[in-house]
């Protein structure tokens, strides 16, 4: 491929545009050789091919983006469902603990020597902690399965958060 002097070509073309004298036409024709025209056409073809490649890449990225958005929506729905179930369990557990407290209060009024014996629920508490942690892990899996995990810090943070939930650290 020839090296094209674009500045010289532009100068010769602009000179003809101002005043098309025979000398300027000859100077222009000397600069615009068949080799220059072929080189320009080759460059245009190469640029068109590159443009087509970039358009295909862009279409692929748009498709990947749609898949990622759908994956995020599914993960969000799963988290919402898990939260609903968790909330129902937590409410049920709180109601059980409250009824036990009310029973103890009643017994204390009726029996002067009544001692409170509040039932601990370590299995329920551990179960709820595991449910929370699994929700976080599901979010991590969805982030990772999207194929374009650019949120490395978020991934690490979510992993640490799941570990804290399992230990029973309040959220």
Short mmCIF file of C-alpha atoms in Angstrom, two decimals:
data_model
loop_
_atom_site.label_atom_id
_atom_site.label_comp_id
_atom_site.label_asym_id
_atom_site.label_seq_id
_atom_site.Cartn_x
_atom_site.Cartn_y
_atom_site.Cartn_z
CA UNK A 1 0.00 0.00 0.00
CA UNK A 2 1.37 3.42 -0.94
CA UNK A 3 1.84 6.12 1.60
CA UNK A 4 -0.66 8.83 0.70
CA UNK A 5 0.19 12.49 1.28
CA UNK A 6 -3.28 13.64 2.33
CA UNK A 7 -2.18 17.19 2.95
CA UNK A 8 -0.74 17.54 -0.59
CA UNK A 9 -3.91 16.02 -2.11
CA UNK A 10 -6.12 18.38 -0.13
CA UNK A 11 -3.99 21.38 -1.07
CA UNK A 12 -4.11 20.52 -4.80
CA UNK A 13 -7.89 19.93 -4.68
CA UNK A 14 -8.53 23.20 -2.84
CA UNK A 15 -6.32 25.10 -5.32
CA UNK A 16 -8.44 23.79 -8.23
CA UNK A 17 -11.63 24.66 -6.35
CA UNK A 18 -10.52 28.30 -6.09
CA UNK A 19 -9.26 28.65 -9.66
CA UNK A 20 -9.03 25.68 -12.04
CA UNK A 21 -6.01 26.67 -14.13
CA UNK A 22 -4.30 24.17 -16.43
CA UNK A 23 -1.20 24.20 -14.19
CA UNK A 24 -3.28 23.43 -11.08
CA UNK A 25 -5.17 20.66 -12.90
CA UNK A 26 -1.87 19.12 -14.00
CA UNK A 27 -0.48 19.36 -10.46
CA UNK A 28 -3.61 17.65 -9.14
CA UNK A 29 -3.46 14.88 -11.77
CA UNK A 30 0.19 14.24 -10.92
CA UNK A 31 -0.75 13.70 -7.28
CA UNK A 32 -3.85 11.58 -7.99
CA UNK A 33 -2.28 8.54 -9.59
CA UNK A 34 -4.01 5.17 -10.06
CA UNK A 35 -1.91 3.87 -7.16
CA UNK A 36 -3.21 6.66 -4.89
CA UNK A 37 -6.82 6.00 -5.92
CA UNK A 38 -6.39 2.25 -5.31
CA UNK A 39 -4.76 2.91 -1.95
CA UNK A 40 -7.65 5.21 -0.97
CA UNK A 41 -10.17 2.55 -2.03
CA UNK A 42 -8.26 -0.11 -0.07
CA UNK A 43 -8.29 2.12 3.01
CA UNK A 44 -12.02 2.72 2.62
CA UNK A 45 -12.65 -1.03 2.28
CA UNK A 46 -10.53 -1.75 5.35
CA UNK A 47 -12.39 0.91 7.32
CA UNK A 48 -15.75 -0.50 6.19
CA UNK A 49 -14.68 -3.99 7.31
CA UNK A 50 -13.54 -2.64 10.68
CA UNK A 51 -16.83 -0.76 11.03
CA UNK A 52 -18.76 -3.97 10.35
CA UNK A 53 -16.67 -5.80 12.98
CA UNK A 54 -17.31 -3.06 15.53
CA UNK A 55 -21.03 -3.08 14.77
CA UNK A 56 -21.10 -6.87 15.28
CA UNK A 57 -19.19 -6.47 18.56
CA UNK A 58 -21.64 -3.79 19.66
CA UNK A 59 -24.60 -6.03 18.86
CA UNK A 60 -23.00 -8.84 20.88
CA UNK A 61 -22.41 -6.51 23.81
CA UNK A 62 -26.02 -5.33 23.66
CA UNK A 63 -27.18 -8.95 23.75
CA UNK A 64 -24.87 -9.69 26.70
CA UNK A 65 -26.21 -6.63 28.47
CA UNK A 66 -29.79 -7.86 28.02
CA UNK A 67 -28.83 -11.29 29.41
CA UNK A 68 -27.13 -9.63 32.38
CA UNK A 69 -30.16 -7.45 33.05
CA UNK A 70 -32.43 -10.50 32.91
CA UNK A 71 -30.11 -12.39 35.26
CA UNK A 72 -30.16 -9.49 37.70
CA UNK A 73 -33.97 -9.36 37.53
CA UNK A 74 -34.17 -13.10 38.28
CA UNK A 75 -31.75 -12.73 41.18
CA UNK A 76 -33.78 -9.82 42.50
CA UNK A 77 -36.98 -11.87 42.33
CA UNK A 78 -35.27 -14.77 44.14
CA UNK A 79 -34.06 -12.42 46.87
CA UNK A 80 -37.55 -10.91 47.23
CA UNK A 81 -39.09 -14.39 47.53
CA UNK A 82 -36.48 -15.44 50.09
CA UNK A 83 -37.10 -12.22 52.01
CA UNK A 84 -40.85 -12.87 52.08
CA UNK A 85 -40.30 -16.38 53.45
CA UNK A 86 -37.72 -15.13 55.93
CA UNK A 87 -40.06 -12.36 57.09
CA UNK A 88 -42.88 -14.86 57.61
CA UNK A 89 -40.61 -17.14 59.65
CA UNK A 90 -39.28 -14.23 61.68
CA UNK A 91 -42.81 -12.97 62.41
CA UNK A 92 -43.93 -16.46 63.40
CA UNK A 93 -40.92 -16.89 65.66
CA UNK A 94 -41.47 -13.47 67.25
CA UNK A 95 -45.13 -14.33 67.89
CA UNK A 96 -44.11 -17.59 69.57
CA UNK A 97 -41.63 -15.79 71.80
CA UNK A 98 -44.22 -13.11 72.64
CA UNK A 99 -46.87 -15.69 73.55
CA UNK A 100 -44.39 -17.40 75.86
CA UNK A 101 -43.65 -14.06 77.54
CA UNK A 102 -47.38 -13.38 77.94
CA UNK A 103 -47.89 -16.85 79.40
CA UNK A 104 -45.07 -16.25 81.89
CA UNK A 105 -46.59 -12.90 82.87
CA UNK A 106 -49.96 -14.58 83.43
CA UNK A 107 -48.42 -17.36 85.51
CA UNK A 108 -46.44 -14.83 87.57
CA UNK A 109 -49.70 -13.06 88.45
CA UNK A 110 -51.44 -16.30 89.38
CA UNK A 111 -48.55 -18.09 91.07
CA UNK A 112 -46.32 -16.00 93.25
CA UNK A 113 -43.32 -18.34 92.96
CA UNK A 114 -43.37 -18.65 89.15
CA UNK A 115 -39.98 -18.40 87.44
CA UNK A 116 -39.65 -17.36 83.82
CA UNK A 117 -38.15 -19.95 81.56
CA UNK A 118 -37.75 -18.33 78.15
CA UNK A 119 -37.12 -20.92 75.49
CA UNK A 120 -34.03 -20.30 73.46
CA UNK A 121 -34.36 -21.04 69.75
CA UNK A 122 -30.80 -21.59 68.53
CA UNK A 123 -31.88 -23.94 65.73
CA UNK A 124 -34.40 -21.42 64.42
CA UNK A 125 -31.88 -18.60 64.75
CA UNK A 126 -29.25 -20.69 62.93
CA UNK A 127 -31.78 -21.61 60.24
CA UNK A 128 -32.66 -17.97 59.67
CA UNK A 129 -28.98 -17.04 59.54
CA UNK A 130 -28.42 -19.78 56.93
CA UNK A 131 -31.39 -18.57 54.86
CA UNK A 132 -29.97 -15.06 54.87
CA UNK A 133 -26.52 -16.31 53.90
CA UNK A 134 -27.96 -18.44 51.08
CA UNK A 135 -29.74 -15.38 49.72
CA UNK A 136 -26.46 -13.52 49.64
CA UNK A 137 -24.73 -16.50 48.00
CA UNK A 138 -27.46 -16.64 45.36
CA UNK A 139 -26.80 -13.00 44.58
CA UNK A 140 -23.08 -13.77 44.30
CA UNK A 141 -23.71 -16.71 41.97
CA UNK A 142 -25.88 -14.60 39.71
CA UNK A 143 -23.23 -11.88 39.61
CA UNK A 144 -20.53 -14.41 38.77
CA UNK A 145 -22.60 -16.36 36.21
CA UNK A 146 -23.22 -13.22 34.17
CA UNK A 147 -19.72 -13.71 32.74
CA UNK A 148 -18.73 -10.09 33.21
CA UNK A 149 -17.98 -9.87 36.91
CA UNK A 150 -16.59 -6.39 37.27
CA UNK A 151 -17.76 -5.98 40.83
CA UNK A 152 -14.91 -7.86 42.54
CA UNK A 153 -15.08 -5.72 45.63
CA UNK A 154 -18.82 -6.36 45.88
CA UNK A 155 -18.25 -10.09 45.55
CA UNK A 156 -15.74 -10.11 48.40
CA UNK A 157 -17.99 -7.93 50.51
CA UNK A 158 -21.01 -10.19 49.93
CA UNK A 159 -18.96 -13.26 50.82
CA UNK A 160 -17.84 -11.67 54.10
CA UNK A 161 -21.42 -10.58 54.80
CA UNK A 162 -22.70 -14.15 54.35
CA UNK A 163 -20.09 -15.36 56.85
CA UNK A 164 -21.21 -12.71 59.34
CA UNK A 165 -24.85 -13.75 58.94
CA UNK A 166 -23.95 -17.37 59.67
CA UNK A 167 -22.24 -16.28 62.88
CA UNK A 168 -25.43 -14.55 63.91
CA UNK A 169 -24.14 -11.00 63.55
CA UNK A 170 -27.24 -8.79 63.19
CA UNK A 171 -27.87 -7.40 59.74
#
